[in-house]
Coordinates of C-alpha atoms in Angstrom, one line a residue:
M999 CA 6.0 -16.9 -0.8
S1000 CA 7.4 -14.9 -3.7
G1001 CA 8.3 -15.8 -7.2
K1002 CA 7.2 -14.9 -10.7
L1003 CA 3.8 -13.2 -10.9
L1004 CA 2.1 -12.6 -14.3
V1005 CA -0.9 -10.2 -14.2
F1006 CA -3.1 -10.0 -17.3
G1007 CA -4.7 -6.5 -17.2
G1008 CA -1.9 -5.4 -14.9
G1009 CA -2.0 -1.9 -16.3
G1010 CA -5.5 -1.1 -14.9
F1011 CA -6.7 0.2 -11.6
V1012 CA -6.7 -3.0 -9.6
G1013 CA -3.9 -4.5 -11.7
G1014 CA -1.5 -1.6 -11.2
N1015 CA -2.1 -1.6 -7.4
L1016 CA -1.6 -5.4 -7.3
C1017 CA 1.7 -5.2 -9.2
S1018 CA 3.0 -2.4 -7.1
L1019 CA 2.2 -4.3 -3.9
A1020 CA 3.8 -7.5 -5.3
L1021 CA 7.0 -5.7 -6.2
G1022 CA 7.2 -4.4 -2.7
E1023 CA 6.9 -7.9 -1.4
G1024 CA 9.7 -9.3 -3.5
W1025 CA 7.8 -10.8 -6.4
E1026 CA 9.2 -10.8 -10.0
V1027 CA 6.3 -9.0 -11.6
H1028 CA 5.3 -9.4 -15.3
V1029 CA 2.5 -7.1 -16.6
A1030 CA 0.5 -8.4 -19.6
D1031 CA -1.6 -5.6 -21.2
A1032 CA -2.7 -4.3 -24.5
T1033 CA 0.2 -1.8 -24.6
V1034 CA 3.5 -1.4 -22.8
R1035 CA 3.7 1.7 -20.6
D1036 CA 6.4 3.6 -18.7
A1037 CA 5.1 2.7 -15.3
L1038 CA 5.7 0.4 -12.3
P1039 CA 9.5 0.5 -12.1
G1040 CA 10.9 -2.9 -11.6
A1041 CA 8.1 -4.7 -13.5
S1042 CA 8.5 -6.4 -16.9
W1043 CA 5.8 -5.3 -19.4
H1044 CA 4.5 -7.5 -22.2
A1045 CA 2.1 -6.3 -24.9
V1046 CA -0.3 -9.1 -25.7
D1047 CA -3.6 -9.5 -27.5
I1048 CA -5.4 -11.9 -25.2
T1049 CA -7.9 -12.8 -27.9
R1050 CA -5.1 -14.6 -29.7
A1051 CA -4.7 -17.9 -27.9
E1052 CA -1.2 -18.7 -29.3
K1053 CA 0.1 -15.4 -27.9
V1054 CA -1.3 -16.1 -24.5
R1055 CA 0.2 -19.6 -24.4
A1056 CA 3.6 -18.4 -25.6
L1057 CA 3.7 -15.7 -22.9
V1058 CA 2.9 -18.0 -20.1
S1059 CA 5.4 -20.6 -21.4
D1060 CA 8.1 -17.9 -21.7
V1061 CA 7.6 -16.3 -18.3
R1062 CA 7.0 -19.6 -16.4
P1063 CA 5.2 -17.9 -13.5
Q1064 CA 4.3 -19.4 -10.2
A1065 CA 1.0 -17.5 -10.2
V1066 CA -1.2 -15.8 -12.9
V1067 CA -3.9 -13.3 -12.1
D1068 CA -6.5 -12.6 -14.8
L1069 CA -7.8 -9.1 -14.3
A1070 CA -8.4 -8.5 -18.0
A1071 CA -12.1 -7.7 -18.6
V1072 CA -14.7 -5.7 -20.2
A1073 CA -15.9 -4.5 -16.8
D1074 CA -18.0 -1.5 -17.8
V1075 CA -21.5 -3.0 -17.4
D1076 CA -23.1 -0.7 -19.9
R1077 CA -20.3 -1.2 -22.5
A1078 CA -20.7 -5.0 -22.1
E1079 CA -24.4 -4.6 -22.8
R1080 CA -23.6 -2.6 -26.0
E1081 CA -20.6 -4.7 -27.2
K1082 CA -21.7 -8.2 -26.3
D1083 CA -19.3 -10.1 -28.6
L1084 CA -16.3 -8.2 -27.3
A1085 CA -17.4 -8.8 -23.7
R1086 CA -17.7 -12.5 -24.3
A1087 CA -14.4 -12.7 -26.1
I1088 CA -12.5 -11.1 -23.2
N1089 CA -14.5 -12.2 -20.1
V1090 CA -15.1 -15.8 -21.3
D1091 CA -13.0 -17.0 -24.2
A1092 CA -9.8 -15.3 -23.3
A1093 CA -10.3 -16.3 -19.6
R1094 CA -10.6 -20.0 -20.7
V1095 CA -7.3 -19.7 -22.7
I1096 CA -5.4 -18.1 -19.8
A1097 CA -6.7 -20.8 -17.4
A1098 CA -5.7 -23.6 -19.8
A1099 CA -2.3 -22.1 -20.2
C1100 CA -1.9 -22.0 -16.4
A1101 CA -3.0 -25.6 -16.1
G1102 CA -0.4 -26.6 -18.7
A1103 CA 2.4 -24.7 -17.0
G1104 CA 1.5 -25.8 -13.5
A1105 CA 0.9 -22.1 -12.4
R1106 CA -1.7 -20.9 -9.9
C1107 CA -4.6 -19.3 -11.7
I1108 CA -6.7 -16.5 -10.1
Y1109 CA -9.7 -15.3 -12.1
F1110 CA -11.5 -12.1 -11.1
S1111 CA -15.3 -12.3 -11.1
S1112 CA -18.1 -10.2 -9.7
D1113 CA -21.2 -10.1 -7.5
A1114 CA -23.0 -9.3 -10.8
V1115 CA -23.2 -13.1 -11.4
F1116 CA -26.1 -13.0 -8.9
A1117 CA -29.6 -11.6 -9.4
G1118 CA -29.4 -9.4 -6.3
T1119 CA -32.7 -10.6 -4.8
A1120 CA -31.4 -12.6 -1.8
E1121 CA -30.4 -11.1 1.5
R1122 CA -26.9 -12.4 1.2
Y1123 CA -24.8 -14.5 -1.2
A1124 CA -22.4 -17.2 -0.3
E1125 CA -19.8 -18.7 -2.7
E1126 CA -22.0 -21.8 -3.3
D1127 CA -25.1 -19.9 -4.4
A1128 CA -26.1 -20.4 -8.0
P1129 CA -25.4 -17.6 -10.5
D1130 CA -28.5 -15.8 -11.9
P1131 CA -27.3 -12.6 -13.6
V1132 CA -29.6 -9.8 -14.7
N1133 CA -27.3 -8.2 -17.4
W1134 CA -24.8 -9.3 -20.0
Y1135 CA -21.7 -8.4 -18.0
G1136 CA -22.9 -10.7 -15.2
R1137 CA -23.7 -13.5 -17.7
T1138 CA -20.2 -13.3 -19.2
K1139 CA -18.6 -13.4 -15.7
A1140 CA -20.7 -16.4 -14.7
D1141 CA -19.8 -18.2 -18.0
G1142 CA -16.2 -17.1 -17.5
E1143 CA -16.1 -18.8 -14.1
Q1144 CA -17.4 -22.0 -15.6
A1145 CA -14.9 -21.8 -18.4
V1146 CA -12.0 -21.3 -16.0
R1147 CA -13.1 -24.2 -13.8
E1148 CA -13.2 -26.5 -16.8
A1149 CA -9.8 -25.4 -18.1
C1150 CA -8.1 -25.3 -14.7
P1151 CA -10.0 -27.2 -12.0
R1152 CA -7.8 -25.9 -9.2
A1153 CA -8.2 -22.3 -10.1
V1154 CA -9.3 -19.6 -7.6
I1155 CA -12.4 -17.5 -8.5
V1156 CA -12.3 -14.1 -6.7
R1157 CA -15.7 -12.4 -6.6
I1158 CA -15.8 -8.7 -5.7
S1159 CA -18.6 -6.1 -5.4
L1160 CA -17.0 -2.7 -5.6
V1161 CA -13.4 -1.7 -5.3
L1162 CA -12.5 1.6 -3.7
G1163 CA -9.2 3.4 -4.2
F1164 CA -7.1 5.3 -6.7
P1165 CA -5.0 4.1 -9.6
V1166 CA -1.2 4.0 -9.6
T1167 CA -1.1 3.5 -13.3
D1168 CA -4.3 3.9 -15.2
G1169 CA -7.8 2.4 -15.3
N1170 CA -11.3 3.1 -14.1
S1171 CA -11.6 4.0 -10.4
F1172 CA -15.0 4.9 -8.9
L1173 CA -13.4 7.3 -6.4
A1174 CA -11.2 9.0 -9.0
G1175 CA -14.1 9.4 -11.4
L1176 CA -16.3 10.8 -8.6
E1177 CA -13.7 13.3 -7.6
Q1178 CA -13.4 14.7 -11.1
K1179 CA -17.2 15.1 -11.3
L1180 CA -17.5 16.8 -7.9
A1181 CA -14.5 19.1 -8.6
A1182 CA -16.4 20.3 -11.7
G1183 CA -19.4 20.9 -9.7
A1184 CA -21.4 18.3 -11.5
P1185 CA -24.3 16.6 -9.7
V1186 CA -24.0 12.9 -9.2
A1187 CA -27.2 10.8 -9.0
C1188 CA -26.8 7.5 -7.1
P1189 CA -29.3 4.7 -6.7
T1190 CA -30.6 4.3 -3.1
E1191 CA -31.7 0.7 -3.6
E1192 CA -28.3 -0.7 -5.0
I1193 CA -26.4 -2.2 -2.1
R1194 CA -22.7 -3.2 -2.4
T1195 CA -20.0 -4.9 -0.3
P1196 CA -17.0 -2.7 -1.0
I1197 CA -13.3 -3.4 -0.5
D1198 CA -10.4 -1.0 -0.6
V1199 CA -7.9 -1.8 -3.3
L1200 CA -4.8 -2.6 -1.2
T1201 CA -6.7 -4.9 1.1
L1202 CA -8.0 -6.7 -2.0
C1203 CA -4.5 -6.9 -3.4
A1204 CA -3.1 -8.3 -0.2
C1205 CA -5.7 -11.0 -0.1
V1206 CA -4.9 -11.9 -3.7
L1207 CA -1.2 -12.3 -3.0
E1208 CA -2.2 -14.6 -0.2
L1209 CA -4.3 -16.6 -2.6
C1210 CA -1.3 -16.9 -4.9
R1211 CA 0.1 -19.4 -2.5
P1212 CA -0.8 -23.0 -3.0
G1213 CA -3.6 -24.4 -0.9
F1214 CA -7.0 -22.8 -1.6
E1215 CA -9.0 -23.5 -4.8
G1216 CA -12.6 -22.6 -5.8
A1217 CA -14.6 -19.4 -5.3
I1218 CA -14.0 -16.9 -2.6
H1219 CA -15.8 -13.6 -1.8
L1220 CA -13.7 -10.5 -0.9
G1221 CA -15.3 -7.4 0.5
A1222 CA -16.2 -5.5 3.6
T1223 CA -17.7 -7.2 6.7
D1224 CA -20.9 -5.3 6.0
S1225 CA -22.6 -3.6 3.1
V1226 CA -23.9 -0.1 2.1
D1227 CA -26.1 1.5 -0.5
R1228 CA -24.5 3.5 -3.2
F1229 CA -26.1 6.8 -2.2
T1230 CA -24.8 6.6 1.4
L1231 CA -21.3 5.5 0.3
T1232 CA -21.0 8.2 -2.3
R1233 CA -22.1 11.0 0.0
R1234 CA -19.6 9.8 2.6
A1235 CA -16.9 9.8 -0.1
A1236 CA -17.8 13.3 -1.2
S1237 CA -17.4 14.5 2.4
L1238 CA -13.9 12.9 2.6
M1239 CA -13.1 14.7 -0.6
G1240 CA -14.1 18.1 0.9
A1241 CA -16.9 18.4 -1.7
R1242 CA -20.5 19.5 -1.1
E1243 CA -22.5 16.4 -0.2
T1244 CA -25.6 18.0 -1.7
L1245 CA -24.0 17.4 -5.2
V1246 CA -24.8 13.7 -4.5
T1247 CA -28.5 13.2 -5.1
A1248 CA -30.7 10.2 -4.5
Q1249 CA -31.9 8.4 -7.6
Q1250 CA -35.1 6.6 -6.5
Q1251 CA -36.3 3.2 -7.8
G1252 CA -38.2 3.6 -11.0
Q1253 CA -36.0 6.4 -12.3
P1254 CA -34.0 4.6 -15.0
Q1255 CA -31.1 6.3 -16.7
V1256 CA -30.9 6.2 -20.5
G1257 CA -28.3 3.8 -21.7
R1258 CA -27.8 2.2 -18.3
A1259 CA -28.1 -1.6 -18.3
A1260 CA -30.0 -3.4 -15.6
R1261 CA -28.2 -3.7 -12.3
H1262 CA -28.5 -6.3 -9.5
R1263 CA -29.8 -4.5 -6.4
R1264 CA -28.4 -6.4 -3.5
G1265 CA -24.7 -7.1 -4.0
V1266 CA -24.3 -8.4 -0.5
L1267 CA -21.5 -10.9 -0.4
S1268 CA -20.8 -13.2 2.6
V1269 CA -17.1 -12.9 3.4
D1270 CA -17.1 -15.6 6.1
K1271 CA -14.9 -17.9 4.2
A1272 CA -12.3 -15.2 3.6
T1273 CA -12.2 -14.2 7.2
R1274 CA -11.6 -17.8 8.2
L1275 CA -8.9 -18.5 5.6
L1276 CA -6.9 -15.3 5.1
V1277 CA -4.6 -13.4 7.4
T1278 CA -5.4 -10.0 5.8
P1279 CA -8.1 -8.4 7.9
L1280 CA -11.4 -7.4 6.2
L1281 CA -12.9 -4.1 7.5
D1282 CA -16.4 -2.7 7.8
W1283 CA -17.4 -0.4 5.0
E1284 CA -16.7 2.9 6.8
R1285 CA -13.1 1.9 7.6
T1286 CA -12.8 0.4 4.1
L1287 CA -13.7 3.8 2.6
Q1288 CA -11.3 5.7 5.0
K1289 CA -8.5 3.2 4.2
A1290 CA -9.0 3.9 0.5
F1291 CA -8.2 7.5 1.1
D1292 CA -5.4 6.9 3.6
D1293 CA -3.6 4.6 1.1
R1294 CA -4.0 7.0 -1.8
P1295 CA -0.8 7.0 -3.9
K1296 CA 1.3 10.1 -3.3
K1297 CA 1.1 11.3 -6.9
E1298 CA -2.7 11.3 -6.6
R1299 CA -2.9 13.4 -3.4

């Protein structure tokens, strides 16, 4: 299936990769972001303030997309803790408006959420497990999920844990940020007790384009088929970058960082549903990390 795809937050790390892949698969891509940029040839850019409901409704009405992906978010956990009103305005209120506009236009609605909706105390989380966030970001994502469901009952809720890859436009990328720090010789402290279920950005985007097709609704977890702690993952990434692994140090439990919000410890997502429903293969974490480097955009090499 191809058609019109509207991506809110399409100028960011995941959004840019999603739009690029969609263009290659024949979609007519529309990027909704705070500013218009000279990027993603072939895509149509729309500057929109998603906190203004009338602007969101007008854009969806004008574009008339078959599918809408909402990637717009205050996704920095520490920033969300500091700027709670802004995080709620983007992650909850704007998400509700976008979902309602989708319902009114008959468009598929895909909302991005996070494993941060969970407390991180269970061995593994399935889609049906109840949210119990430990920080404000997770709270806004849990509330955002509920708002989207109420506004667009047939919406898709995509929960992710950690996305690996490099930007084609702009945005925050864990690997790109890590590479900059290591190139400067800066030490990087990583928690040993924080476990995540990573996914490489192009596998994620391929899954999302599958979900743009009619059929599935509700929550789905996308990630690797196994999980890994942040310290082990970061050391392996440093090695693939050709950097000194010793620059990556272990931050033990009980060593809090000033200004760092609470984190859920076990972001272990079950991806059983995704492996049953989707054609795109999900990989183990080591192949996921390698694929993130193998698929790096040429301008980033």
